[in-house]
Short mmCIF file of C-alpha atoms in Angstrom, two decimals:
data_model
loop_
_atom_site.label_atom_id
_atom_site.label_comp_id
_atom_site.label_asym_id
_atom_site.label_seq_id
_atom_site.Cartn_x
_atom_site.Cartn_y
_atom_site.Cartn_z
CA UNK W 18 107.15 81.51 87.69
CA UNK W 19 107.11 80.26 84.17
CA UNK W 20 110.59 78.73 83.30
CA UNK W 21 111.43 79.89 79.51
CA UNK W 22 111.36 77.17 77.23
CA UNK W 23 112.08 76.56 73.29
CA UNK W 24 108.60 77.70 72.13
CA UNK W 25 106.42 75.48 69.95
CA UNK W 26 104.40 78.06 68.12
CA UNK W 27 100.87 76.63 68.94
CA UNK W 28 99.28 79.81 68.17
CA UNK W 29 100.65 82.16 65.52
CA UNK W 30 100.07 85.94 65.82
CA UNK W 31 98.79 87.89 62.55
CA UNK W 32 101.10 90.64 64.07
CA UNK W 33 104.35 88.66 65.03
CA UNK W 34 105.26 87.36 61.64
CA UNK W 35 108.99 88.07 61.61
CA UNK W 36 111.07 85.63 63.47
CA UNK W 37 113.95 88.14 63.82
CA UNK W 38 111.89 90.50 65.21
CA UNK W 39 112.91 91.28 68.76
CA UNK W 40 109.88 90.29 70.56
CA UNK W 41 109.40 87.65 68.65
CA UNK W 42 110.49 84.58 71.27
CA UNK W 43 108.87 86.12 74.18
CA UNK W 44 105.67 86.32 72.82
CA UNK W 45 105.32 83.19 71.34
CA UNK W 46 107.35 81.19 74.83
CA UNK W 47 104.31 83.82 76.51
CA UNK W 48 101.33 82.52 74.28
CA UNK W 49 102.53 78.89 74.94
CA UNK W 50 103.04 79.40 78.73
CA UNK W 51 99.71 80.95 78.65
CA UNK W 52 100.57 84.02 79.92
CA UNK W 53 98.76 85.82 76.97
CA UNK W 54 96.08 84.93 74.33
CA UNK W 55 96.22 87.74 72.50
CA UNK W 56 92.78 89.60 70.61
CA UNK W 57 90.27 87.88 68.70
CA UNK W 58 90.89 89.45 65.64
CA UNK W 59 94.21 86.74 65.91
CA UNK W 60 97.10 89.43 66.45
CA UNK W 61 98.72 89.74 69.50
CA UNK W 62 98.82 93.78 70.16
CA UNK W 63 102.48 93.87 69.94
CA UNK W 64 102.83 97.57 69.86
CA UNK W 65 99.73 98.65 71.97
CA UNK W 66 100.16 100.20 75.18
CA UNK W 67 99.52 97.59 78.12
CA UNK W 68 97.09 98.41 80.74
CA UNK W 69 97.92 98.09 84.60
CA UNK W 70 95.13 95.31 84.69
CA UNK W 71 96.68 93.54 81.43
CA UNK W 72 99.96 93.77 83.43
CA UNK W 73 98.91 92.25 86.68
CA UNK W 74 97.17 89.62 84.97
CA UNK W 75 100.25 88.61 82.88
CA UNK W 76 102.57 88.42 86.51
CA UNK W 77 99.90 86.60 87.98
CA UNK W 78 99.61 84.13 85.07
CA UNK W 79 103.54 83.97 84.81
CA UNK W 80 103.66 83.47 88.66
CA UNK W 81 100.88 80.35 87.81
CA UNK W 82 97.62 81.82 88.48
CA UNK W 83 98.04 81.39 92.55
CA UNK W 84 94.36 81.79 94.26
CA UNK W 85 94.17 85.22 96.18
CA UNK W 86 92.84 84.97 100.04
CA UNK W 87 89.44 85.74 99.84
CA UNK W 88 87.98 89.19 100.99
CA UNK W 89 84.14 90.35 101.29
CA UNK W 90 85.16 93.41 99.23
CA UNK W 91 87.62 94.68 96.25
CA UNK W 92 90.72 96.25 97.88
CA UNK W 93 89.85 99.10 94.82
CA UNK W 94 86.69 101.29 93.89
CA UNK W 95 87.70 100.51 90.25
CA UNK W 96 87.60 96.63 89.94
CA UNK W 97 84.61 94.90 91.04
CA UNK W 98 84.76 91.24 92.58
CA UNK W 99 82.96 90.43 88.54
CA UNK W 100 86.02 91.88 86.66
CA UNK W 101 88.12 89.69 84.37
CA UNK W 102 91.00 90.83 86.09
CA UNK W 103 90.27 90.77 90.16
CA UNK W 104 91.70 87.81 91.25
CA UNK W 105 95.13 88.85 89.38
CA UNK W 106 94.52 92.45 90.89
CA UNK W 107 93.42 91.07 94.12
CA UNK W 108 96.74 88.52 94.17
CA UNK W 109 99.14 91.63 93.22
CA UNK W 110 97.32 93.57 95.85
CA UNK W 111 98.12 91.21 98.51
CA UNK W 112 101.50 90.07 97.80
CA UNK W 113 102.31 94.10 97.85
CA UNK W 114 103.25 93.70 94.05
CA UNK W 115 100.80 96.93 93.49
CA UNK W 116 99.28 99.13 96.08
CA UNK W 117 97.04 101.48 93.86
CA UNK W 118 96.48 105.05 93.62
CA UNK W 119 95.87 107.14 96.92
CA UNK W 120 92.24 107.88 95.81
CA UNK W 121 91.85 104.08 96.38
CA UNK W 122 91.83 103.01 92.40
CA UNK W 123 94.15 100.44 91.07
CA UNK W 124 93.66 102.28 87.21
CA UNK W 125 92.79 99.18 85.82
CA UNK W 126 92.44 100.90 82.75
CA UNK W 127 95.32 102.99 82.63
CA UNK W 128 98.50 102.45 80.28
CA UNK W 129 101.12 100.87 82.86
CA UNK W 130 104.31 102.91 82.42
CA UNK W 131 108.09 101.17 81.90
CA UNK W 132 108.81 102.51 84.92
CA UNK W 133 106.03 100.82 87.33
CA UNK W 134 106.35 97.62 84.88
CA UNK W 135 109.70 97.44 86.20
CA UNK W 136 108.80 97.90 89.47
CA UNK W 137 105.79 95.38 89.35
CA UNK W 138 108.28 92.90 88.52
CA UNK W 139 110.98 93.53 90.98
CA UNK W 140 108.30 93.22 93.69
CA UNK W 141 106.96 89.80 92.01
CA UNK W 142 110.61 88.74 92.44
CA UNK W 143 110.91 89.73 96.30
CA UNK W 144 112.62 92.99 96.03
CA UNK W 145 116.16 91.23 94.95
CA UNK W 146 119.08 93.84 96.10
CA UNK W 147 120.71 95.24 92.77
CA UNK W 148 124.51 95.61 93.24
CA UNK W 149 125.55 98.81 94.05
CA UNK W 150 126.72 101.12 91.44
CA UNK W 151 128.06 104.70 91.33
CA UNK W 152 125.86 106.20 88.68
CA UNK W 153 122.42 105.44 87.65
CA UNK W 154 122.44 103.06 84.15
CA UNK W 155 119.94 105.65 82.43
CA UNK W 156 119.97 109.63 82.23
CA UNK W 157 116.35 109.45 83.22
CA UNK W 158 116.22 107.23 86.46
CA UNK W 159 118.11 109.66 89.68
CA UNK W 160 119.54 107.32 91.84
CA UNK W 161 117.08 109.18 94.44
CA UNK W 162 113.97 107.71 92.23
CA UNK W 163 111.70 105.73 93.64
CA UNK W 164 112.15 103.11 91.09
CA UNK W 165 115.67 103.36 91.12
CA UNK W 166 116.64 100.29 92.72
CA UNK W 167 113.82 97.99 90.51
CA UNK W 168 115.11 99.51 87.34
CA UNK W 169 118.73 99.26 88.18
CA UNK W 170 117.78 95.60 89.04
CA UNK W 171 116.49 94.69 85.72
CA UNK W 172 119.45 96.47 84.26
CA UNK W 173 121.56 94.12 86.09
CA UNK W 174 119.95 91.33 85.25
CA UNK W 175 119.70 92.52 81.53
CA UNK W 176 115.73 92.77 81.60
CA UNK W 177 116.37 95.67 79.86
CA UNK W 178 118.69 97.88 78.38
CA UNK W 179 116.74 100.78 77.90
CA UNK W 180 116.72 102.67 74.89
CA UNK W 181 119.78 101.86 72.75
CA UNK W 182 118.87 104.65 69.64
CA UNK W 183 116.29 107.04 68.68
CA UNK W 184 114.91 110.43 70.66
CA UNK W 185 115.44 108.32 74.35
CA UNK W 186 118.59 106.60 73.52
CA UNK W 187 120.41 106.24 76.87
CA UNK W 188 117.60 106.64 78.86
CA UNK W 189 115.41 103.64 80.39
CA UNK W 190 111.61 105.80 79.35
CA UNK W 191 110.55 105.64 82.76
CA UNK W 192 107.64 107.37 82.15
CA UNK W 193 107.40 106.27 78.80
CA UNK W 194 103.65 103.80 78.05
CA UNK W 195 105.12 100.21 78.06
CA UNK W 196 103.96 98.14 75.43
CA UNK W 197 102.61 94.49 75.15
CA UNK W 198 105.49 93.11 73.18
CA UNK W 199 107.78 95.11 75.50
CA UNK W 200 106.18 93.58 78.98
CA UNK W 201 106.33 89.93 77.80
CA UNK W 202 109.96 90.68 76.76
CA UNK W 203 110.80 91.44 80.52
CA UNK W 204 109.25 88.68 81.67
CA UNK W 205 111.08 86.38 79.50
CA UNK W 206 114.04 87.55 80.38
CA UNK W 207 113.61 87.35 84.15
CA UNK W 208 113.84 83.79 84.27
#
């Protein structure tokens, strides 16, 4: 994975202007790690909602573009083997980072929720055991969720601390569309 490292601002975001902003490192340590490249019109996206296919091709760039085993067909009726984002997709799909939807899509254009962000993460890391704890971090993640044990996880490893003020203050926003900035975040914090 890519190590965080002082940034060297090499490309400079029309969007991303403010160095206090709280993105602000991760996107830049992203855009020099390669990890993103942003849109041609030179801003970064920082408060668009992510695809799944954006997503998986951010892990597999962080995880350094590893070469997926080679199939005769797409594991999903939505990405062809000509996509920009197979390989990444294919790579997720095999190290059981993603599995897809049970009509046999990945959603490769679908917003990628907090909640499976998390998730994709925790399973790029190898599952890691959070430490037990009596009470879910977040009012909206039951300990009986299926992303429980990936959110608590990044909670522990202060990936994230959910929402801190506003309408979902105290809650994680599970379900919640997870934004570019926010994604790049998490993986600069999961060093």
């Amino acid at each position: 994975t890519a190590t965080p490292k002082p940034y060297s601002i090499t490309t400079y975001f029309a969007d991303v202007q403010n160095p206090n902003h709280a993105y602000y490192k991760a996107i830049y340590w992203a855009a020099d790690a390669g990890i993103t490249k942003g849109y041609s019109d030179g801003t970064f996206g920082i408060n668009r909602n992510c695809t799944r296919g954006e997503m998986m091709m951010f892990l597999w760039r962080y995880a350094g573009k590893p070469a997926p085993k080679s199939v005769t067909k797409s594991p999903f009726k939505d990405v062809s083997k000509t996509h920009t984002f197979y390989k990444a997709i294919l790579w997720g799909s095999q190290k059981g980072i993603t599995k897809g939807y049970s009509d046999g899509t990945f959603g490769v254009n679908r917003n990628v929720t907090r909640g499976e962000c998390m998730m994709f993460l925790w399973r790029l890391k190898s599952k890691p055991a959070p430490k037990a704890s009596a009470k879910s971090p977040f009012l909206d993640v039951a300990k009986s969720h299926a992303f429980y044990n990936a959110i608590l996880w990044g909670y522990q490893k202060k990936i994230t601390n959910g929402f801190t003020s506003g309408p979902l203050k105290g809650k994680f926003g599970i379900n919640e569309n997870c934004s570019r900035g926010q994604i790049v975040t998490f993986l600069y914090r999961a060093k």
